[in-house]
Tab-separated table of C-alpha atoms in Angstrom:
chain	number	residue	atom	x	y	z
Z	1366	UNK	CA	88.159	92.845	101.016
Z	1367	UNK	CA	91.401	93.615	102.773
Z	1368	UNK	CA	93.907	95.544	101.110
Z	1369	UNK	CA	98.045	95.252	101.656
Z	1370	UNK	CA	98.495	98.716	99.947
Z	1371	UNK	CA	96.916	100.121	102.530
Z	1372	UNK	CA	98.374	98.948	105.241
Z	1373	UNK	CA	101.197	101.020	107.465
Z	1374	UNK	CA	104.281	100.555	108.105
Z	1375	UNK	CA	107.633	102.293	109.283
Z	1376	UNK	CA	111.146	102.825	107.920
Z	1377	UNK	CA	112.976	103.564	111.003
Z	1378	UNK	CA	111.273	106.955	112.443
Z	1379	UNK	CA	109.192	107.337	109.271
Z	1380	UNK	CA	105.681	105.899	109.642
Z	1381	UNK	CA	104.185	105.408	106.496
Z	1382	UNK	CA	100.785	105.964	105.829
Z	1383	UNK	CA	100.834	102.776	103.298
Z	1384	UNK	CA	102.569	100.598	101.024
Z	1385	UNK	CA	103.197	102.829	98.156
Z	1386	UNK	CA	105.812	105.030	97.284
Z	1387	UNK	CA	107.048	107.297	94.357
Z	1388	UNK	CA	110.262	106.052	92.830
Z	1389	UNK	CA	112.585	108.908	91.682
Z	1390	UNK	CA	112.162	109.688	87.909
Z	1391	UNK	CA	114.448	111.922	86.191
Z	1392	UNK	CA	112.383	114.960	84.756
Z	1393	UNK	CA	114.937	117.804	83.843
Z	1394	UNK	CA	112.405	119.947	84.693
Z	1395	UNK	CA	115.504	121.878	86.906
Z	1396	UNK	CA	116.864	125.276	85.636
Z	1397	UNK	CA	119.935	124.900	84.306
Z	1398	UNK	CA	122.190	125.831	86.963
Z	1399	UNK	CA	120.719	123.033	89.201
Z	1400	UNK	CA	118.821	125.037	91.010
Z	1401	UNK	CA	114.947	124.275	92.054
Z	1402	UNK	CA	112.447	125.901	89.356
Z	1403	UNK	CA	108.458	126.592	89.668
Z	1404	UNK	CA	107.671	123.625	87.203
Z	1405	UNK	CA	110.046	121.137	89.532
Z	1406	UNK	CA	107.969	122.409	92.693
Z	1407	UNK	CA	104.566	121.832	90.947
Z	1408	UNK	CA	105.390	118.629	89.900
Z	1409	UNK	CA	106.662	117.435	93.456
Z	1410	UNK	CA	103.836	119.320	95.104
Z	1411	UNK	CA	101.621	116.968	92.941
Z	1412	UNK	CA	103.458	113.837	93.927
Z	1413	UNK	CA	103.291	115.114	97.302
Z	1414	UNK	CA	98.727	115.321	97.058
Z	1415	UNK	CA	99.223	111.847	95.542
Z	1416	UNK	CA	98.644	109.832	98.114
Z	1417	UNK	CA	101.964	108.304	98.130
Z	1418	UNK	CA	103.524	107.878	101.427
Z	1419	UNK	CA	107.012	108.671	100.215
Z	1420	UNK	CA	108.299	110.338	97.345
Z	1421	UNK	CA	111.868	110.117	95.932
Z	1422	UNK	CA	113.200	113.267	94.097
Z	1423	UNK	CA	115.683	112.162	91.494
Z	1424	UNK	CA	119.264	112.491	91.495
Z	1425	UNK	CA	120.728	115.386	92.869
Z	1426	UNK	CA	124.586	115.539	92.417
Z	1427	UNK	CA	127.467	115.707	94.607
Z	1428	UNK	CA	130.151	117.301	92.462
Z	1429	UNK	CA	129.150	119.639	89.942
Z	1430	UNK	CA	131.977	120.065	88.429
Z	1431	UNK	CA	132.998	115.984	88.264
Z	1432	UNK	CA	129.936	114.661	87.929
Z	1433	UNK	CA	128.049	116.848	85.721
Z	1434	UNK	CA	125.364	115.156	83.004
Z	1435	UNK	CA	122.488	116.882	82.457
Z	1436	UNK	CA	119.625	119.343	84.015
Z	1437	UNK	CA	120.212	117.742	87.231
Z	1438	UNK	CA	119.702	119.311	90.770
Z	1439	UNK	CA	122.729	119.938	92.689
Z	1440	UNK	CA	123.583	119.480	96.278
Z	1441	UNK	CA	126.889	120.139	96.534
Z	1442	UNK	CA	126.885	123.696	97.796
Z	1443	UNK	CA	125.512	125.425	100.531
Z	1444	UNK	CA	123.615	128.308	98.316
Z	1445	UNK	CA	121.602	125.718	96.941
Z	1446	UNK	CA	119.677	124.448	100.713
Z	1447	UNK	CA	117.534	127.194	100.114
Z	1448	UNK	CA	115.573	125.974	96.980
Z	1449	UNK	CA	115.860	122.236	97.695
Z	1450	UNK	CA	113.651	123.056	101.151
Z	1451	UNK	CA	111.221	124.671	99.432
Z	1452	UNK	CA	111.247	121.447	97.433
Z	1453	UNK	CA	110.937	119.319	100.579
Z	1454	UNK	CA	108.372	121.101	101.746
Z	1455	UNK	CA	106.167	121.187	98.661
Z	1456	UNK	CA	106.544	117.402	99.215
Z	1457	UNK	CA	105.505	117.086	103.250
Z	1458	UNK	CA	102.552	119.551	102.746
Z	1459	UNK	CA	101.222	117.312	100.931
Z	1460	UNK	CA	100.556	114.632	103.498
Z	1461	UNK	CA	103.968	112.675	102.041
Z	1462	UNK	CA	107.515	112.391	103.180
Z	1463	UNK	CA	110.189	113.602	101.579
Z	1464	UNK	CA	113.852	111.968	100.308
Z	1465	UNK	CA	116.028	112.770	98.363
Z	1466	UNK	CA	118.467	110.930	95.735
Z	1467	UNK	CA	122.260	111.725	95.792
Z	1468	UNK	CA	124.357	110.730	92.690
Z	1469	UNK	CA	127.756	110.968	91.253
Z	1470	UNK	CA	127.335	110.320	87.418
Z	1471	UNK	CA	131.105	108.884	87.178
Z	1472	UNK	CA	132.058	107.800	83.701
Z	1473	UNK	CA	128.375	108.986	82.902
Z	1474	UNK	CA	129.339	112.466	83.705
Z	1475	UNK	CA	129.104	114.559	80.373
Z	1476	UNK	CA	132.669	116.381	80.850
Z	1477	UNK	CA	135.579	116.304	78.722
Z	1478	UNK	CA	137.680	114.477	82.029
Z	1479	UNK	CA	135.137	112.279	84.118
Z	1480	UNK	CA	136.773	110.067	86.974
Z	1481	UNK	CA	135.370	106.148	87.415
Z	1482	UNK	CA	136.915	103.339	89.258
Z	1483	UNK	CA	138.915	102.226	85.974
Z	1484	UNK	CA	139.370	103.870	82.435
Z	1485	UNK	CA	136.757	102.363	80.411
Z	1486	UNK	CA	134.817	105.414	78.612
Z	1487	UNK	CA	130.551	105.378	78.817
Z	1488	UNK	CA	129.363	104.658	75.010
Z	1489	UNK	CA	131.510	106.820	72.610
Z	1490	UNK	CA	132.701	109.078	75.487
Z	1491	UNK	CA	136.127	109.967	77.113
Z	1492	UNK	CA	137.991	107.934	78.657
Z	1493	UNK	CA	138.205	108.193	81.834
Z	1494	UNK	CA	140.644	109.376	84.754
Z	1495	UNK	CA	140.827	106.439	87.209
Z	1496	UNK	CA	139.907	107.819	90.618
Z	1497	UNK	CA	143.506	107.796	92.966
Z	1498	UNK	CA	142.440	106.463	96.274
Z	1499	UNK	CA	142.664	109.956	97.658
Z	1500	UNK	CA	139.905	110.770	95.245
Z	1501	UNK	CA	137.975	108.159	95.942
Z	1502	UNK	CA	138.123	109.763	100.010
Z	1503	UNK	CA	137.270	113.426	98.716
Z	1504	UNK	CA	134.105	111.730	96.780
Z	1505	UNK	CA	133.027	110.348	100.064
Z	1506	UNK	CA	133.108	113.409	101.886
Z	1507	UNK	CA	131.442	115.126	98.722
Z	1508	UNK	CA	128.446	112.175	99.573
Z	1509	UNK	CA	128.554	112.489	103.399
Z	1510	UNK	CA	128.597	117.089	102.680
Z	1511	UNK	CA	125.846	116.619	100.231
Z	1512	UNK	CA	123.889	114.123	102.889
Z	1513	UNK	CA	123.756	116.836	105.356
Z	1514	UNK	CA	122.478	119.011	103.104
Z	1515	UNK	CA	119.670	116.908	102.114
Z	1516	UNK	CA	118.950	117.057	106.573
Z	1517	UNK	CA	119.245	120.644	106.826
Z	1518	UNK	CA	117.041	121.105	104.160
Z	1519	UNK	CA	114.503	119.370	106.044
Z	1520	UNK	CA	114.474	116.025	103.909
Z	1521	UNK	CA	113.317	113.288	105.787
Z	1522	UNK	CA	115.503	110.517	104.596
Z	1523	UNK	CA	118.268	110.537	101.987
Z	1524	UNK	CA	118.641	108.205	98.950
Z	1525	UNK	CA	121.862	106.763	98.024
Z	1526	UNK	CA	121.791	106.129	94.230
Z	1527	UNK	CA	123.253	102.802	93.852
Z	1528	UNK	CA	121.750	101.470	90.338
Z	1529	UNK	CA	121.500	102.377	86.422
Z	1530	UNK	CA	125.483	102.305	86.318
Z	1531	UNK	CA	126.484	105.303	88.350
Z	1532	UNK	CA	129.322	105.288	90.364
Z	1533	UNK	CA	128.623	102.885	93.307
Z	1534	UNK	CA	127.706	100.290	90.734
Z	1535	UNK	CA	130.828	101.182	88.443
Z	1536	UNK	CA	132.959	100.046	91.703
Z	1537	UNK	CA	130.659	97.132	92.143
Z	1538	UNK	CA	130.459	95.657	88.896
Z	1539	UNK	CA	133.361	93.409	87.374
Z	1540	UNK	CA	132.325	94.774	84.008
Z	1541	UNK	CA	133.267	99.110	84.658
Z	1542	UNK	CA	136.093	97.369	87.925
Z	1543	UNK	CA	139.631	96.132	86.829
Z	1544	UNK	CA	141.334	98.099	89.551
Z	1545	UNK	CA	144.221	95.383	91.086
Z	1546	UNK	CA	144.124	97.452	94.919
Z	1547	UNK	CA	142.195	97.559	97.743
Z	1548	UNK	CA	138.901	98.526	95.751
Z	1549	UNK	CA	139.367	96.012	92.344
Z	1550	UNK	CA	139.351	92.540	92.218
Z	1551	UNK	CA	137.533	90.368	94.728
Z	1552	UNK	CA	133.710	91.046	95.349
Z	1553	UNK	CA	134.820	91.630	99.026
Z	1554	UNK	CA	137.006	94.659	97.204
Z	1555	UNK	CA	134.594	96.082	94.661
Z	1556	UNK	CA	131.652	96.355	97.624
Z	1557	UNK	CA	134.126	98.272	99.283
Z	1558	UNK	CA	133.240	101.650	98.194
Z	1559	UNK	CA	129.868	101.486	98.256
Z	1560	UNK	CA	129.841	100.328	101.882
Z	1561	UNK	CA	132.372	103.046	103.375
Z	1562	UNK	CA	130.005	105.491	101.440
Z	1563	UNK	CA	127.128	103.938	103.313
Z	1564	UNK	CA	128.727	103.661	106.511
Z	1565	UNK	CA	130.307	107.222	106.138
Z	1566	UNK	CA	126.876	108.931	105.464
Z	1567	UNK	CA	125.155	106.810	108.299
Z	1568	UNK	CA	127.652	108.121	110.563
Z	1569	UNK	CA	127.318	111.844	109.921
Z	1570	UNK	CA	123.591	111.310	109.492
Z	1571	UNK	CA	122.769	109.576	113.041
Z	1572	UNK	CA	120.779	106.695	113.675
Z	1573	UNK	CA	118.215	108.146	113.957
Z	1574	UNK	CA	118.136	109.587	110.473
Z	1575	UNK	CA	117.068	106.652	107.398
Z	1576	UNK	CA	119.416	106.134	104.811
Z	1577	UNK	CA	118.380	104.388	102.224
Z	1578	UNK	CA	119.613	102.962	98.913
Z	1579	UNK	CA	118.598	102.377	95.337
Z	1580	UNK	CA	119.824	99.202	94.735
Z	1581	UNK	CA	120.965	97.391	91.366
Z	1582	UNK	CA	120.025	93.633	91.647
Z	1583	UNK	CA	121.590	92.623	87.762
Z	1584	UNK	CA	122.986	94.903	85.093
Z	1585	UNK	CA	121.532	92.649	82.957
Z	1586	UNK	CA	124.968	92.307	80.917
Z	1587	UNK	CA	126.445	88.756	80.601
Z	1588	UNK	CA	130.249	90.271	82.043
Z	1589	UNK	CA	128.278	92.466	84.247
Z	1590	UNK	CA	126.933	92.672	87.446
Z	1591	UNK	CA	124.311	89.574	88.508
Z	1592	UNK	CA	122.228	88.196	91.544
Z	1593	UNK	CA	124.511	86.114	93.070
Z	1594	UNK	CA	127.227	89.213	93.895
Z	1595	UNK	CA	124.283	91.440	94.704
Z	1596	UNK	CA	122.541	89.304	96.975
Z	1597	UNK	CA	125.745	89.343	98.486
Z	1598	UNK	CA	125.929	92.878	98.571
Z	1599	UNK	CA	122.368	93.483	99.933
Z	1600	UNK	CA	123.548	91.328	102.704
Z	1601	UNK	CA	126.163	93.850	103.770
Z	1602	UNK	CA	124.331	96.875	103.385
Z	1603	UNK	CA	121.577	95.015	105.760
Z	1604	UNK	CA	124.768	94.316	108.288
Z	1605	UNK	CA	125.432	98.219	108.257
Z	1606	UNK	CA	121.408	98.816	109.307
Z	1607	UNK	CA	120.619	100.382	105.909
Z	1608	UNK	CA	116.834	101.899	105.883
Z	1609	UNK	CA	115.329	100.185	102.639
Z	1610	UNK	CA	116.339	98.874	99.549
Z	1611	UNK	CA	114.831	100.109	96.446
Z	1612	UNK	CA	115.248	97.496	93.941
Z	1613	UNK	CA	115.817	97.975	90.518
Z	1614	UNK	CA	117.867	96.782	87.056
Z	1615	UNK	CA	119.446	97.509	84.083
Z	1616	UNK	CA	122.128	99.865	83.134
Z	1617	UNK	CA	122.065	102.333	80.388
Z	1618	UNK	CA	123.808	99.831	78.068
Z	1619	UNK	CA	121.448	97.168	78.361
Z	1620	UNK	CA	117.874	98.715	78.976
Z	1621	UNK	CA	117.347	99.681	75.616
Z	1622	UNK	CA	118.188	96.285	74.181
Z	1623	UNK	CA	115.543	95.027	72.857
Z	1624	UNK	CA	114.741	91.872	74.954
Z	1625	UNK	CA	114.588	94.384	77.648
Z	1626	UNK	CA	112.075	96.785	76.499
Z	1627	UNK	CA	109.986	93.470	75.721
Z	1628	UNK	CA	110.072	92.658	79.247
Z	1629	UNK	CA	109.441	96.122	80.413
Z	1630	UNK	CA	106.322	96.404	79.098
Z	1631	UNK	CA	105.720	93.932	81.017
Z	1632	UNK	CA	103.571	94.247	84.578
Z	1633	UNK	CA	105.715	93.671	87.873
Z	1634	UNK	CA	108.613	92.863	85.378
Z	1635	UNK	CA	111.098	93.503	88.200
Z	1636	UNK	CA	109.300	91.972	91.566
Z	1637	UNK	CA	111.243	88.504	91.186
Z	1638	UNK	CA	114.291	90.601	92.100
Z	1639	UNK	CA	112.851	92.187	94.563
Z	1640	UNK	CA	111.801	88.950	96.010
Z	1641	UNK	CA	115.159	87.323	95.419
Z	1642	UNK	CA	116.787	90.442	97.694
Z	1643	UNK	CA	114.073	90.374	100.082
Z	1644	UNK	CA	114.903	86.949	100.662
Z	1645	UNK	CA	118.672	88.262	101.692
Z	1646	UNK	CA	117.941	91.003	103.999
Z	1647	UNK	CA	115.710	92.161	107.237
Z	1648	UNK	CA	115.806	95.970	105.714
Z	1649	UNK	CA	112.245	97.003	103.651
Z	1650	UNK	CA	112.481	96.007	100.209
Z	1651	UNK	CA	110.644	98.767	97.674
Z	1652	UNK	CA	109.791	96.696	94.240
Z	1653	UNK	CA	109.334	98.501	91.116
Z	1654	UNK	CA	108.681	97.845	87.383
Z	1655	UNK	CA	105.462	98.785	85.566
Z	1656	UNK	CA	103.464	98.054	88.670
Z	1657	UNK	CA	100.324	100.041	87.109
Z	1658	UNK	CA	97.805	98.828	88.487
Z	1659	UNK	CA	96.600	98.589	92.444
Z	1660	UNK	CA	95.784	94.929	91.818
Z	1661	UNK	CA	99.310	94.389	90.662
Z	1662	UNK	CA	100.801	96.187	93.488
Z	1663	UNK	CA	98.765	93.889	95.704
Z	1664	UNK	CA	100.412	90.988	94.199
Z	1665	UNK	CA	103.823	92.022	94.965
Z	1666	UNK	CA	103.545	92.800	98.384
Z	1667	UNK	CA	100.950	90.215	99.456
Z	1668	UNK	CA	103.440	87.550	98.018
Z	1669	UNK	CA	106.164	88.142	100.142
Z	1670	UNK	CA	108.192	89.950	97.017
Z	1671	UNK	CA	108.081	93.284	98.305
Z	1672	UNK	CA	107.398	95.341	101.442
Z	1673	UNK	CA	106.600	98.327	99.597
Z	1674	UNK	CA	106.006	99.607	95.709
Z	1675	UNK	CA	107.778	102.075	94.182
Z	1676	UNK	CA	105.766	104.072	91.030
Z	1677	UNK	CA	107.680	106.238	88.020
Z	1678	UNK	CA	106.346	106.731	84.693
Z	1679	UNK	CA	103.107	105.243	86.672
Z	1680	UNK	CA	102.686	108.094	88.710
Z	1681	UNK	CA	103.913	110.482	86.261
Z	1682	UNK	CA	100.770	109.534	84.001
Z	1683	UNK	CA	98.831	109.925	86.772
Z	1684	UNK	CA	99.639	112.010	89.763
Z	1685	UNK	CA	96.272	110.373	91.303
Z	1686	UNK	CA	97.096	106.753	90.920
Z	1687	UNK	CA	97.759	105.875	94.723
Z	1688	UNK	CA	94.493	107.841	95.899
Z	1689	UNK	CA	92.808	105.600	92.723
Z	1690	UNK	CA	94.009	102.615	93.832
Z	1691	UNK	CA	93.597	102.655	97.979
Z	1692	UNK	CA	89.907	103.438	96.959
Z	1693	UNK	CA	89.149	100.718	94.909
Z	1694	UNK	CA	89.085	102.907	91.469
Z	1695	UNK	CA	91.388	100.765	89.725
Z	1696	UNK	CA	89.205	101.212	86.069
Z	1697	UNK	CA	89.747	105.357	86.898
Z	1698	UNK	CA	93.200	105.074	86.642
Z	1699	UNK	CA	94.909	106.869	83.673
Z	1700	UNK	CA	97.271	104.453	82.738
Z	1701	UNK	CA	100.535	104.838	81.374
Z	1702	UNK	CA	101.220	103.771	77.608
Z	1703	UNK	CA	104.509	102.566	77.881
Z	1704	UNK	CA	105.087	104.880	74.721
Z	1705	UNK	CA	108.534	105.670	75.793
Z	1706	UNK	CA	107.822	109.303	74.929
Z	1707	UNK	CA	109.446	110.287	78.744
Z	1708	UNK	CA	112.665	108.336	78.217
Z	1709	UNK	CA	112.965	109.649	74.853
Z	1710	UNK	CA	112.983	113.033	75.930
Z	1711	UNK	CA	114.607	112.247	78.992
Z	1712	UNK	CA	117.271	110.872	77.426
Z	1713	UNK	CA	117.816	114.188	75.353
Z	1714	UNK	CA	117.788	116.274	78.149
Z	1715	UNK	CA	114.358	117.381	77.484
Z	1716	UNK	CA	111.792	117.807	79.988
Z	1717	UNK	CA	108.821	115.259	80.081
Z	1718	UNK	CA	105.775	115.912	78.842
Z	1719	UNK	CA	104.058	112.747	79.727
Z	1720	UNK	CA	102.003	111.161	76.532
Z	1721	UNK	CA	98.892	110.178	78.678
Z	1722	UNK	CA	98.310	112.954	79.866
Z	1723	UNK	CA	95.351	115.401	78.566
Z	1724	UNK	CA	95.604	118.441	76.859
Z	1725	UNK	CA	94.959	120.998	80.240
Z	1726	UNK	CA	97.850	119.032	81.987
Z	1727	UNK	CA	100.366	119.394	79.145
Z	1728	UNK	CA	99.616	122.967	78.739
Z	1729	UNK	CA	99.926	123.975	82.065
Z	1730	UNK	CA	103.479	122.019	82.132
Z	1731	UNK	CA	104.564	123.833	78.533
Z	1732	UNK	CA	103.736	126.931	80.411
Z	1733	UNK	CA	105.597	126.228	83.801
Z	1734	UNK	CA	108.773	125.380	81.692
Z	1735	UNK	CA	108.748	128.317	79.626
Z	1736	UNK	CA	108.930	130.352	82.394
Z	1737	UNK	CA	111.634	128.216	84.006
């Protein structure tokens, strides 16, 4: 029987081995200074032997000191190239290659003065600074500095993190935008930033170096962000020659609601966005969403929804999942539980120690992070 997942395919230079691909996954398992530890090379060395044929490493920030939220890696100094190419090349040893995600946290950021499009605090936070249009220039450069780090470091392709409510999507959404200039307002105005980012990195980058984006299809908030802006959206990022869209949903305020974590435990839960962006653009379109199973990931791509899949707390059960699924092994597979054990830990800063996993694995993970 013929198999999609297997099939190969390119993202600009990048020839992928086949359809599957590790979306990036917040672990904290960085030291604290946002520097590369053991435990966060082990774990990407894994994902690397997975059999994926790319694998995202989660956010890394542009401003430490503006954009600051947790036991994040940083990319927004020169000193720290060093570590984050050992981290690329734990990745491309193991047959994979390697991007990474850049990030500014925005109103997220956990500092007593974080700057965002307009002054509307995240949860009980501070409220904060609205960015001066200078500031919004100096955050592009910060993007486009930190993008050339991510090259010199030997990083195949960088990610632009444009979902979960981070900055880009702060500018984007009607719900975090009531500027009244040049970057509030119209949809044609509240794209703006995200697309000089895009444009700026692209630039400094070359053509022939992929740049792609993580892409926020609905924010799944009734004021917020929905299809029929981001389709438009997608559209323009296509115009610019963007390398793939990875598409995702849900911000921090609405994922935990509870109709949401009904649907998330549902398989492919997020591939009718996918399809409903695919449908916009000629870039790859990576679908994600509890896709944890091979014959589900055949689904999404054979029906048009998807070019590629992208695997989190999927792959994170299961570091052998893509080499399970390309042979056939589907019944092998150790499956996520969709326990929420990560996200709960994630979400205090903690570093994941996945619930599926048996008791060798979780030992050899407590050990890596005490000696972090």
């Amino acid at each position: 029987m013929s198999s999609v997942i297997r099939e190969k395919m390119s993202i600009g230079p990048l020839h992928l081995k086949n359809r599957i691909t590790m979306a990036p996954m917040f672990t904290a398992y960085g030291n604290d200074d946002g520097t590369v530890s053991e435990a966060l090379l082990e774990h990407y060395r894994e994902m690397g032997k997975s059999g994926a044929a790319m694998v995202v490493v989660e956010n890394a920030i542009v401003d430490g000191e503006r954009s600051w939220f947790g036991r994040l890696l940083r990319i927004d100094r020169d000193d720290y190239i060093e570590g984050l190419a050992k981290l690329a090349r734990s990745i491309k040893e193991g047959g994979a290659h390697a991007v990474i995600q850049i990030n500014h946290g925005g109103r997220y950021a956990a500092i007593a003065n974080p700057l965002a499009p307009s002054p509307i605090a995240a949860f009980d936070g501070p409220i904060p600074e609205e960015l001066t249009v200078a500031q919004i220039e100096e955050i592009i450069d910060k993007y486009v500095a930190a993008a050339l780090r991510a090259k010199r470091a030997g990083f195949d392709a960088v990610e632009v993190h444009g979902a979960t409510g981070y900055l880009p999507v702060q500018f984007l959404s009607p719900r975090t935008n009531k500027r009244t200039d040049m970057y509030g307002g119209s949809l044609e105005n509240r794209m703006r930033f995200g697309l000089q980012l895009v444009k700026a990195i692209m630039d400094a980058l070359g053509a022939d170096y992929p740049v792609g984006y993580r892409f926020m299809a609905d924010e799944w908030l009734p004021d917020g962000l929905q299809p029929a802006e981001s389709k438009i959206y997608a559209k323009e990022l296509d115009k610019l020659g963007i390398a793939y869209l990875s598409v995702t949903a849900g911000v921090y305020e609405s994922m935990f609601l509870e109709d949401k974590l009904a649907l998330a435990a549902q398989e492919n839960y997020m591939a009718d966005l996918a399809g409903a962006i695919k449908a916009e653009v000629t870039a790859p379109v990576i679908a994600a969403g509890r896709i944890a199973s091979a014959a589900a990931a055949e689904r999404v791509i054979s029906s048009g929804q998807a070019d590629l899949v992208g695997l989190a707390r999927i792959l994170m059960a299961d570091p052998q999942w893509p080499h399970r699924a390309l042979a056939g092994l589907d019944g092998e597979i150790n499956k996520c539980k969709n326990c929420g054990t990560c996200i709960g830990l994630i979400m205090k800063q903690r570093p994941i120690i996945c619930a599926a996993w048996d008791h060798e694995r979780k030992q050899k993970y407590t050990d890596l992070l005490k000696n972090k």
